[in-house]
């Protein structure tokens, strides 16, 4: 395997993209790009089920991608699913098959996280001066971001995409004034909740990312209707020309590839909605997008600028977590994981890091109240936008803090298809033990202890004199012992 290679895969609603880069002198150098149009969102029914045909197209594409990924280390690959895999009721079925084909987990990311990664992709590939509005029109959703430099100021993901709008307004292939007006009106409706916020923030320039925006730019330029930018006048002329053709299959514009023909009218309608609602005067095109954002985040993590660390710190500050107590628990959790990872065969990634964040944030629910803190903490972590965390890892983080204390109602453990159940349960045991051991919230109270695993059994060795001097804390540890034994998890305390 080539240790210098990194890969990012974007499983979009219209197209699947893969970008390969080589790490050279601490920087990512893109060496290969592969794109396949799969139309994953096409044919989704009223129950939000992806069609058999769409899933087959997607899996056929991933068979090709899998071949290209064989010489890249698994921890140097990221695969992200977006709008359709967030929304489809049978997404889990597709994700399981895709993960099996690729021999790698699929991260289904939230709309906010998609927007953040799109901005990072643009910011790393385009020189930006001053505040900028970035727009990415995908197959199922459109992301809008205001940022400056490498920092975003506002993120949103709206439910409008070139595939979904084609199905809703241009499904029969006819291009009518009524259909166009309905599509533009729906785009304006989707944008209404964010207009005031975006107006207040403002921007100096606008960049469009994605194949749909590139195609509109190419057509305007190819027909000689623009100097290379997208403008409202250019879009209105495009609309008039589209209506003269009347049917999608009749479109013969310079710069319009055949595989973009079917969704072109929807892209123009969405752009008209954007330009008239925000409003936008001029949009330039940027090559950067979600896959570049995924790729350059590897670079950030290599330089120890993990966005997830910043997210955890921001949450800790916002909810005024007792940082000393969080540190006590974390300083027990991580050595426990290190001691038990080999005998329990627990992978380091991503479990060690997520367990550490769970320790830091396990008391976030105190912002609501102490009673039911574990449930409150889980709720906040599950329902808050956490930049840097994909949906599966966010669900794991919430699950760990949900089971940090009290009775083990594991019937309430959510499905975590990309995580090994045995490892998840063992991480829960580690967090519970650390939380119980620091119940008195005092520095340097816990003695040197030894924790060993024999199968599912944990043996904790503590000094005899310490146990005698700390009966109240021992009662708490013995209560944890009973909770574990009720679930068939042997926890033994041994005196030395």
Short mmCIF file of C-alpha atoms in Angstrom, two decimals:
data_model
loop_
_atom_site.label_atom_id
_atom_site.label_comp_id
_atom_site.label_asym_id
_atom_site.label_seq_id
_atom_site.Cartn_x
_atom_site.Cartn_y
_atom_site.Cartn_z
CA UNK A 1 0.00 0.00 0.00
CA UNK A 2 1.11 3.55 -0.76
CA UNK A 3 1.11 5.38 2.59
CA UNK A 4 1.13 8.79 0.88
CA UNK A 5 -2.24 8.33 -0.88
CA UNK A 6 -5.57 9.66 0.42
CA UNK A 7 -9.05 9.26 -1.04
CA UNK A 8 -12.37 11.07 -0.60
CA UNK A 9 -15.63 9.75 -2.02
CA UNK A 10 -18.85 11.78 -2.30
CA UNK A 11 -22.02 9.69 -2.74
CA UNK A 12 -24.29 12.41 -4.08
CA UNK A 13 -27.92 12.28 -5.17
CA UNK A 14 -27.01 12.76 -8.84
CA UNK A 15 -23.37 11.73 -9.17
CA UNK A 16 -20.73 9.80 -7.25
CA UNK A 17 -17.30 11.44 -7.14
CA UNK A 18 -13.91 10.15 -6.02
CA UNK A 19 -10.77 12.22 -5.69
CA UNK A 20 -7.32 10.78 -4.95
CA UNK A 21 -4.48 12.87 -3.57
CA UNK A 22 -0.88 12.38 -2.57
CA UNK A 23 0.49 13.95 0.60
CA UNK A 24 3.61 15.88 -0.43
CA UNK A 25 5.53 18.10 1.99
CA UNK A 26 2.53 18.26 4.27
CA UNK A 27 0.15 19.35 1.50
CA UNK A 28 -2.45 17.46 -0.55
CA UNK A 29 -1.73 17.15 -4.27
CA UNK A 30 -4.70 15.83 -6.26
CA UNK A 31 -3.59 13.15 -8.73
CA UNK A 32 -6.85 11.57 -9.89
CA UNK A 33 -10.58 12.25 -10.16
CA UNK A 34 -13.36 9.84 -11.06
CA UNK A 35 -17.01 10.79 -11.56
CA UNK A 36 -20.02 8.64 -12.43
CA UNK A 37 -23.58 9.90 -12.85
CA UNK A 38 -25.80 7.42 -10.98
CA UNK A 39 -29.02 9.43 -10.38
CA UNK A 40 -29.48 7.86 -6.94
CA UNK A 41 -32.46 10.10 -6.12
CA UNK A 42 -34.24 9.40 -9.42
CA UNK A 43 -37.39 7.34 -9.01
CA UNK A 44 -37.69 7.74 -5.23
CA UNK A 45 -41.30 6.89 -4.34
CA UNK A 46 -43.79 8.49 -1.92
CA UNK A 47 -42.41 6.37 0.93
CA UNK A 48 -38.97 7.85 0.22
CA UNK A 49 -37.62 4.54 -1.01
CA UNK A 50 -34.79 4.53 -3.51
CA UNK A 51 -35.64 2.51 -6.59
CA UNK A 52 -34.03 -0.87 -7.26
CA UNK A 53 -32.63 0.53 -10.50
CA UNK A 54 -31.05 3.56 -8.78
CA UNK A 55 -29.42 1.40 -6.12
CA UNK A 56 -28.11 -0.96 -8.80
CA UNK A 57 -26.53 1.97 -10.65
CA UNK A 58 -24.93 3.18 -7.45
CA UNK A 59 -23.51 -0.22 -6.53
CA UNK A 60 -22.19 -0.77 -10.05
CA UNK A 61 -20.31 2.53 -9.78
CA UNK A 62 -18.91 1.60 -6.36
CA UNK A 63 -17.59 -1.67 -7.76
CA UNK A 64 -15.32 0.46 -9.98
CA UNK A 65 -14.41 2.76 -7.11
CA UNK A 66 -13.49 -0.23 -4.92
CA UNK A 67 -10.88 -1.32 -7.45
CA UNK A 68 -9.21 2.10 -7.28
CA UNK A 69 -9.16 2.11 -3.46
CA UNK A 70 -7.38 -1.22 -3.01
CA UNK A 71 -3.88 0.28 -2.57
CA UNK A 72 -4.92 3.03 -0.12
CA UNK A 73 -4.80 2.56 3.65
CA UNK A 74 -8.30 2.31 5.16
CA UNK A 75 -7.68 5.13 7.65
CA UNK A 76 -6.75 7.39 4.71
CA UNK A 77 -10.13 6.98 3.01
CA UNK A 78 -13.34 8.92 3.72
CA UNK A 79 -16.67 8.11 2.09
CA UNK A 80 -19.61 10.45 2.67
CA UNK A 81 -23.28 10.03 1.80
CA UNK A 82 -25.42 13.13 1.41
CA UNK A 83 -29.08 14.12 0.92
CA UNK A 84 -30.55 10.95 -0.58
CA UNK A 85 -28.82 8.70 1.96
CA UNK A 86 -30.03 11.02 4.73
CA UNK A 87 -33.61 10.92 3.50
CA UNK A 88 -34.27 7.52 1.94
CA UNK A 89 -36.18 5.06 4.11
CA UNK A 90 -34.15 2.18 2.64
CA UNK A 91 -30.81 3.99 2.91
CA UNK A 92 -29.51 1.50 5.47
CA UNK A 93 -29.91 -1.33 2.98
CA UNK A 94 -27.90 0.53 0.35
CA UNK A 95 -25.26 1.71 2.83
CA UNK A 96 -24.69 -1.86 4.09
CA UNK A 97 -24.18 -3.16 0.54
CA UNK A 98 -21.97 -0.21 -0.38
CA UNK A 99 -19.80 -0.63 2.72
CA UNK A 100 -19.40 -4.33 1.93
CA UNK A 101 -18.33 -3.55 -1.64
CA UNK A 102 -15.87 -0.86 -0.62
CA UNK A 103 -14.67 -2.66 2.51
CA UNK A 104 -15.02 0.66 4.28
CA UNK A 105 -17.74 2.35 6.36
CA UNK A 106 -19.97 5.00 4.77
CA UNK A 107 -20.40 8.26 6.70
CA UNK A 108 -23.90 9.65 6.21
CA UNK A 109 -23.45 13.33 7.02
CA UNK A 110 -25.99 15.98 8.03
CA UNK A 111 -26.93 18.89 5.81
CA UNK A 112 -25.01 21.30 8.06
CA UNK A 113 -21.91 19.10 7.91
CA UNK A 114 -22.23 18.83 4.13
CA UNK A 115 -22.36 22.63 3.90
CA UNK A 116 -19.31 22.97 6.15
CA UNK A 117 -17.30 20.51 4.07
CA UNK A 118 -18.37 22.18 0.81
CA UNK A 119 -17.04 25.48 2.15
CA UNK A 120 -13.76 23.87 3.20
CA UNK A 121 -13.41 22.39 -0.27
CA UNK A 122 -13.94 25.78 -1.89
CA UNK A 123 -11.74 27.66 0.61
CA UNK A 124 -8.82 25.27 0.04
CA UNK A 125 -9.01 25.41 -3.76
CA UNK A 126 -9.97 29.03 -4.46
CA UNK A 127 -8.41 32.32 -3.42
CA UNK A 128 -11.03 34.17 -1.35
CA UNK A 129 -10.86 37.82 -0.35
CA UNK A 130 -13.41 39.18 2.07
CA UNK A 131 -16.78 37.62 2.92
CA UNK A 132 -18.01 35.16 0.29
CA UNK A 133 -21.30 33.39 -0.39
CA UNK A 134 -20.77 29.80 -1.56
CA UNK A 135 -23.63 27.90 -3.23
CA UNK A 136 -23.60 24.19 -4.07
CA UNK A 137 -26.56 22.72 -5.97
CA UNK A 138 -26.64 18.96 -5.62
CA UNK A 139 -29.11 16.34 -6.78
CA UNK A 140 -31.29 16.53 -3.66
CA UNK A 141 -30.25 19.62 -1.72
CA UNK A 142 -28.59 23.01 -2.07
CA UNK A 143 -26.02 24.21 0.44
CA UNK A 144 -25.43 27.91 1.10
CA UNK A 145 -22.52 29.16 3.18
CA UNK A 146 -21.22 32.59 4.10
CA UNK A 147 -17.59 32.54 5.15
CA UNK A 148 -14.30 34.37 5.14
CA UNK A 149 -10.92 32.72 4.73
CA UNK A 150 -11.22 29.21 6.15
CA UNK A 151 -13.95 30.08 8.66
CA UNK A 152 -17.67 29.84 7.97
CA UNK A 153 -20.14 32.33 9.46
CA UNK A 154 -23.44 30.73 8.39
CA UNK A 155 -24.34 27.29 7.06
CA UNK A 156 -27.58 25.93 5.70
CA UNK A 157 -28.82 23.03 3.58
CA UNK A 158 -32.14 23.53 1.76
CA UNK A 159 -34.34 20.79 0.31
CA UNK A 160 -33.98 21.64 -3.35
CA UNK A 161 -31.79 19.83 -5.86
CA UNK A 162 -31.61 19.32 -9.60
CA UNK A 163 -32.85 15.69 -9.44
CA UNK A 164 -35.63 16.27 -6.90
CA UNK A 165 -36.83 19.43 -8.73
CA UNK A 166 -36.75 17.59 -12.05
CA UNK A 167 -39.02 14.90 -10.60
CA UNK A 168 -41.35 17.46 -9.03
CA UNK A 169 -41.65 19.99 -11.85
CA UNK A 170 -40.21 18.58 -15.10
CA UNK A 171 -40.87 14.84 -14.75
CA UNK A 172 -42.66 14.53 -18.10
CA UNK A 173 -39.81 16.24 -19.95
CA UNK A 174 -42.00 19.24 -20.85
CA UNK A 175 -40.71 22.78 -20.35
CA UNK A 176 -43.66 25.07 -19.62
CA UNK A 177 -43.96 28.55 -18.13
CA UNK A 178 -46.16 27.12 -15.38
CA UNK A 179 -43.63 24.44 -14.42
CA UNK A 180 -40.78 26.97 -14.38
CA UNK A 181 -42.70 29.45 -12.26
CA UNK A 182 -43.69 26.71 -9.80
CA UNK A 183 -40.07 25.55 -9.49
CA UNK A 184 -38.74 29.08 -8.94
CA UNK A 185 -41.49 29.76 -6.38
CA UNK A 186 -40.61 26.59 -4.46
CA UNK A 187 -36.93 27.57 -4.45
CA UNK A 188 -37.88 30.99 -3.06
CA UNK A 189 -40.04 29.30 -0.43
CA UNK A 190 -37.13 27.08 0.63
CA UNK A 191 -34.86 30.12 0.94
CA UNK A 192 -37.28 32.34 2.88
CA UNK A 193 -36.17 31.25 6.42
CA UNK A 194 -32.53 32.26 5.87
CA UNK A 195 -32.85 35.49 3.87
CA UNK A 196 -32.74 37.92 6.82
CA UNK A 197 -29.72 36.22 8.41
CA UNK A 198 -27.79 36.14 5.14
CA UNK A 199 -28.64 39.76 4.32
CA UNK A 200 -27.34 40.89 7.72
CA UNK A 201 -24.06 39.01 7.29
CA UNK A 202 -23.59 40.10 3.69
CA UNK A 203 -20.91 39.05 1.19
CA UNK A 204 -18.58 40.66 -1.31
CA UNK A 205 -18.47 37.86 -3.87
CA UNK A 206 -20.39 34.70 -4.75
CA UNK A 207 -18.96 31.34 -5.80
CA UNK A 208 -20.95 28.44 -7.20
CA UNK A 209 -19.80 24.86 -6.75
CA UNK A 210 -21.11 21.61 -8.30
CA UNK A 211 -21.76 20.14 -11.72
CA UNK A 212 -25.11 21.87 -12.12
CA UNK A 213 -23.64 25.34 -11.67
CA UNK A 214 -20.66 24.52 -13.89
CA UNK A 215 -23.03 23.36 -16.64
CA UNK A 216 -25.09 26.57 -16.48
CA UNK A 217 -21.87 28.59 -16.62
CA UNK A 218 -20.61 26.53 -19.58
CA UNK A 219 -23.86 26.97 -21.53
CA UNK A 220 -23.99 30.73 -20.94
CA UNK A 221 -20.37 31.01 -22.00
CA UNK A 222 -20.72 28.62 -24.94
CA UNK A 223 -23.69 30.54 -26.32
CA UNK A 224 -21.87 33.84 -25.88
CA UNK A 225 -24.38 35.18 -23.34
CA UNK A 226 -21.87 35.88 -20.58
CA UNK A 227 -18.24 36.80 -19.94
CA UNK A 228 -17.78 33.64 -17.86
CA UNK A 229 -19.98 34.58 -14.89
CA UNK A 230 -23.59 33.66 -14.13
CA UNK A 231 -25.90 36.66 -13.96
CA UNK A 232 -29.64 37.16 -13.56
CA UNK A 233 -29.87 38.49 -17.13
CA UNK A 234 -28.13 35.36 -18.41
CA UNK A 235 -30.44 33.08 -16.43
CA UNK A 236 -33.55 34.87 -17.69
CA UNK A 237 -32.35 34.51 -21.27
CA UNK A 238 -31.68 30.81 -20.63
CA UNK A 239 -35.22 30.40 -19.32
CA UNK A 240 -36.67 32.02 -22.47
CA UNK A 241 -34.60 29.75 -24.69
CA UNK A 242 -35.62 26.67 -22.69
CA UNK A 243 -39.31 27.55 -23.06
CA UNK A 244 -38.88 27.89 -26.81
CA UNK A 245 -37.56 24.31 -26.97
CA UNK A 246 -40.56 23.04 -24.95
CA UNK A 247 -39.07 19.56 -24.38
CA UNK A 248 -35.93 18.47 -22.53
CA UNK A 249 -34.74 16.15 -25.32
CA UNK A 250 -34.73 19.08 -27.76
CA UNK A 251 -32.10 21.01 -25.80
CA UNK A 252 -28.98 21.48 -27.93
CA UNK A 253 -26.93 24.15 -26.20
CA UNK A 254 -23.21 24.57 -26.61
CA UNK A 255 -21.65 23.36 -23.36
CA UNK A 256 -24.59 21.14 -22.34
CA UNK A 257 -23.44 17.53 -22.01
CA UNK A 258 -25.97 14.81 -22.72
CA UNK A 259 -25.84 13.43 -19.18
CA UNK A 260 -26.82 16.89 -17.81
CA UNK A 261 -29.66 17.51 -20.25
CA UNK A 262 -32.41 15.98 -18.11
CA UNK A 263 -31.70 18.06 -14.98
CA UNK A 264 -30.65 21.30 -16.67
CA UNK A 265 -34.02 23.09 -16.46
CA UNK A 266 -34.25 22.36 -12.72
CA UNK A 267 -30.76 23.79 -12.17
CA UNK A 268 -31.73 27.00 -14.01
CA UNK A 269 -34.94 27.30 -11.97
CA UNK A 270 -33.09 26.88 -8.66
CA UNK A 271 -30.53 29.49 -9.69
CA UNK A 272 -33.33 31.89 -10.65
CA UNK A 273 -34.82 31.38 -7.19
CA UNK A 274 -31.43 32.06 -5.59
CA UNK A 275 -30.64 35.14 -7.67
CA UNK A 276 -34.04 36.74 -7.10
CA UNK A 277 -34.41 35.87 -3.40
CA UNK A 278 -31.04 36.69 -1.86
CA UNK A 279 -30.43 38.55 -4.30
CA UNK A 280 -27.20 37.62 -6.11
CA UNK A 281 -25.72 39.95 -8.71
CA UNK A 282 -22.97 37.73 -10.09
CA UNK A 283 -21.75 34.17 -9.48
CA UNK A 284 -18.35 32.76 -10.40
CA UNK A 285 -17.59 29.04 -10.58
CA UNK A 286 -15.30 27.13 -8.18
CA UNK A 287 -13.90 23.63 -8.71
CA UNK A 288 -13.81 22.92 -4.98
CA UNK A 289 -16.67 20.94 -3.44
CA UNK A 290 -17.55 18.36 -0.79
CA UNK A 291 -14.94 15.76 -1.81
CA UNK A 292 -12.16 18.35 -1.63
CA UNK A 293 -13.46 19.34 1.80
CA UNK A 294 -13.22 15.72 2.94
CA UNK A 295 -9.73 15.47 1.50
CA UNK A 296 -8.32 18.64 3.01
CA UNK A 297 -9.71 17.71 6.40
CA UNK A 298 -7.13 14.90 6.41
CA UNK A 299 -4.52 17.66 6.11
CA UNK A 300 -6.10 19.57 8.99
CA UNK A 301 -6.08 16.49 11.22
CA UNK A 302 -2.46 15.72 10.34
CA UNK A 303 -1.61 19.23 11.52
CA UNK A 304 -3.58 18.58 14.74
CA UNK A 305 -6.36 21.01 13.86
CA UNK A 306 -9.18 18.50 14.17
CA UNK A 307 -12.50 20.34 13.78
CA UNK A 308 -14.05 17.83 16.21
CA UNK A 309 -11.74 19.09 18.97
CA UNK A 310 -12.95 22.64 18.34
CA UNK A 311 -16.55 21.41 18.36
CA UNK A 312 -16.10 19.67 21.74
CA UNK A 313 -14.43 22.76 23.20
CA UNK A 314 -17.20 25.04 21.91
CA UNK A 315 -19.89 22.80 23.41
CA UNK A 316 -18.05 22.64 26.73
CA UNK A 317 -17.85 26.43 26.86
CA UNK A 318 -21.40 27.07 25.67
CA UNK A 319 -22.96 24.70 28.22
CA UNK A 320 -20.56 25.72 31.02
CA UNK A 321 -19.44 22.19 31.71
CA UNK A 322 -17.36 21.60 34.87
CA UNK A 323 -14.08 21.22 32.98
CA UNK A 324 -12.16 19.91 35.99
CA UNK A 325 -14.61 17.05 36.42
CA UNK A 326 -14.62 16.38 32.67
CA UNK A 327 -10.81 16.24 32.75
CA UNK A 328 -10.82 13.83 35.71
CA UNK A 329 -13.12 11.43 33.86
CA UNK A 330 -11.19 11.76 30.59
CA UNK A 331 -7.88 11.13 32.34
CA UNK A 332 -9.26 7.82 33.60
CA UNK A 333 -11.16 6.85 30.44
CA UNK A 334 -8.22 7.07 28.03
CA UNK A 335 -5.76 4.96 30.09
CA UNK A 336 -8.55 2.42 30.66
CA UNK A 337 -9.13 2.20 26.91
CA UNK A 338 -5.38 1.85 26.28
CA UNK A 339 -5.10 -0.94 28.86
CA UNK A 340 -8.13 -2.84 27.55
CA UNK A 341 -7.89 -2.25 23.79
CA UNK A 342 -5.67 -5.28 23.19
CA UNK A 343 -7.41 -7.89 25.39
CA UNK A 344 -10.80 -6.65 24.20
CA UNK A 345 -9.63 -6.24 20.58
CA UNK A 346 -11.00 -2.70 20.29
CA UNK A 347 -9.84 -0.66 17.27
CA UNK A 348 -8.15 2.62 18.19
CA UNK A 349 -10.01 4.58 15.49
CA UNK A 350 -12.51 6.05 16.00
CA UNK A 351 -13.33 4.67 19.45
CA UNK A 352 -10.54 6.13 21.57
CA UNK A 353 -11.18 9.68 20.39
CA UNK A 354 -14.98 9.44 20.67
CA UNK A 355 -14.70 7.94 24.15
CA UNK A 356 -12.52 10.88 25.15
CA UNK A 357 -15.09 13.37 23.84
CA UNK A 358 -17.85 11.43 25.61
CA UNK A 359 -15.91 11.82 28.87
CA UNK A 360 -15.49 15.55 28.27
CA UNK A 361 -19.15 16.08 27.42
CA UNK A 362 -20.89 13.51 29.61
CA UNK A 363 -22.31 16.20 31.93
CA UNK A 364 -23.60 18.50 29.20
CA UNK A 365 -27.15 17.59 30.27
CA UNK A 366 -26.67 19.47 33.56
CA UNK A 367 -27.72 22.51 31.53
CA UNK A 368 -31.25 21.03 31.81
CA UNK A 369 -31.08 19.47 35.29
CA UNK A 370 -29.33 16.74 37.28
CA UNK A 371 -32.27 14.36 37.30
CA UNK A 372 -31.94 12.26 34.17
CA UNK A 373 -28.64 13.92 33.26
CA UNK A 374 -27.61 10.94 31.11
CA UNK A 375 -30.77 11.25 28.99
CA UNK A 376 -30.47 15.03 28.74
CA UNK A 377 -26.82 14.76 27.72
CA UNK A 378 -27.64 12.21 25.03
CA UNK A 379 -30.49 14.34 23.70
CA UNK A 380 -28.33 17.46 23.38
CA UNK A 381 -25.52 15.58 21.63
CA UNK A 382 -27.90 13.76 19.29
CA UNK A 383 -29.85 16.86 18.24
CA UNK A 384 -27.12 19.51 18.03
CA UNK A 385 -25.16 20.22 14.85
CA UNK A 386 -21.66 18.94 15.59
CA UNK A 387 -19.20 20.12 12.91
CA UNK A 388 -16.72 17.39 12.03
CA UNK A 389 -18.88 14.49 13.25
CA UNK A 390 -20.71 12.29 10.77
CA UNK A 391 -24.15 10.98 11.72
CA UNK A 392 -22.92 7.56 12.89
CA UNK A 393 -20.18 8.97 15.10
CA UNK A 394 -22.57 11.57 16.52
CA UNK A 395 -25.04 8.79 17.33
CA UNK A 396 -22.24 6.79 19.00
CA UNK A 397 -21.18 9.80 21.08
CA UNK A 398 -24.78 10.32 22.23
CA UNK A 399 -25.20 6.61 23.00
CA UNK A 400 -22.07 6.50 25.18
CA UNK A 401 -23.24 9.37 27.38
CA UNK A 402 -26.79 7.98 27.44
CA UNK A 403 -25.54 4.83 29.23
CA UNK A 404 -22.96 6.49 31.51
CA UNK A 405 -24.91 5.74 34.72
CA UNK A 406 -28.03 4.14 36.22
CA UNK A 407 -29.67 0.94 34.95
CA UNK A 408 -28.61 -0.53 31.62
CA UNK A 409 -31.70 -0.45 29.39
CA UNK A 410 -29.77 -1.56 26.33
CA UNK A 411 -33.00 -2.12 24.42
CA UNK A 412 -32.79 1.67 23.97
CA UNK A 413 -29.37 1.48 22.33
CA UNK A 414 -29.80 2.93 18.82
CA UNK A 415 -28.77 1.04 15.71
CA UNK A 416 -25.13 1.86 14.90
CA UNK A 417 -24.56 -0.02 11.64
CA UNK A 418 -21.03 1.31 11.09
CA UNK A 419 -19.85 0.42 14.58
CA UNK A 420 -19.01 -2.96 16.11
CA UNK A 421 -21.57 -3.69 18.84
CA UNK A 422 -19.10 -5.47 21.15
CA UNK A 423 -16.73 -2.50 21.00
CA UNK A 424 -19.55 -0.03 21.65
CA UNK A 425 -20.69 -1.97 24.73
CA UNK A 426 -17.15 -2.18 26.04
CA UNK A 427 -16.68 1.57 25.57
CA UNK A 428 -19.87 2.06 27.59
CA UNK A 429 -18.40 -0.09 30.37
CA UNK A 430 -15.18 1.95 30.40
CA UNK A 431 -17.04 5.27 30.58
CA UNK A 432 -19.36 4.01 33.33
CA UNK A 433 -16.43 2.83 35.45
CA UNK A 434 -14.63 6.16 35.10
CA UNK A 435 -17.77 8.18 35.89
CA UNK A 436 -18.48 6.05 38.98
CA UNK A 437 -14.86 6.32 40.18
CA UNK A 438 -14.97 10.13 40.10
CA UNK A 439 -18.33 10.49 41.81
CA UNK A 440 -16.83 12.64 44.61
CA UNK A 441 -15.43 15.19 42.14
CA UNK A 442 -12.05 15.58 43.85
CA UNK A 443 -8.58 15.85 42.34
CA UNK A 444 -6.04 13.13 43.15
CA UNK A 445 -8.59 11.08 45.10
CA UNK A 446 -8.40 7.97 42.93
CA UNK A 447 -5.33 5.82 43.75
CA UNK A 448 -3.14 3.90 41.34
CA UNK A 449 -5.41 1.08 40.22
CA UNK A 450 -5.02 -1.86 37.91
CA UNK A 451 -7.81 -2.92 35.59
CA UNK A 452 -7.57 -6.24 33.77
CA UNK A 453 -9.90 -8.06 31.40
CA UNK A 454 -10.50 -11.78 31.18
CA UNK A 455 -13.10 -12.26 28.48
CA UNK A 456 -16.09 -10.16 29.51
CA UNK A 457 -14.91 -9.97 33.11
CA UNK A 458 -13.25 -6.85 34.45
CA UNK A 459 -11.07 -7.08 37.57
CA UNK A 460 -10.23 -3.81 39.32
CA UNK A 461 -7.41 -3.95 41.87
CA UNK A 462 -7.45 -1.23 44.56
CA UNK A 463 -5.31 -0.64 47.70
CA UNK A 464 -6.95 -2.03 50.85
CA UNK A 465 -6.27 1.05 52.97
CA UNK A 466 -7.70 3.36 50.30
CA UNK A 467 -10.92 1.33 50.19
CA UNK A 468 -11.25 1.62 53.96
CA UNK A 469 -10.73 5.38 53.86
CA UNK A 470 -13.21 5.95 51.01
CA UNK A 471 -16.26 3.90 51.95
CA UNK A 472 -18.72 6.33 50.34
CA UNK A 473 -16.96 6.11 46.99
CA UNK A 474 -16.66 2.32 47.31
CA UNK A 475 -20.43 2.15 47.80
CA UNK A 476 -20.83 3.96 44.50
CA UNK A 477 -18.44 1.54 42.76
CA UNK A 478 -20.30 -1.41 44.30
CA UNK A 479 -23.58 0.03 42.99
CA UNK A 480 -22.00 0.10 39.52
CA UNK A 481 -20.92 -3.49 40.09
CA UNK A 482 -24.56 -4.51 40.68
CA UNK A 483 -25.77 -2.67 37.55
CA UNK A 484 -23.17 -4.51 35.48
CA UNK A 485 -23.89 -7.90 36.98
CA UNK A 486 -27.61 -7.47 36.25
CA UNK A 487 -26.65 -7.23 32.60
CA UNK A 488 -24.21 -10.16 32.74
CA UNK A 489 -21.07 -7.99 32.79
CA UNK A 490 -18.83 -9.32 35.61
CA UNK A 491 -17.09 -6.53 37.49
CA UNK A 492 -14.88 -7.62 40.39
CA UNK A 493 -13.03 -5.50 42.94
CA UNK A 494 -9.83 -7.00 44.31
CA UNK A 495 -7.85 -5.58 47.26
CA UNK A 496 -4.08 -5.36 47.30
#
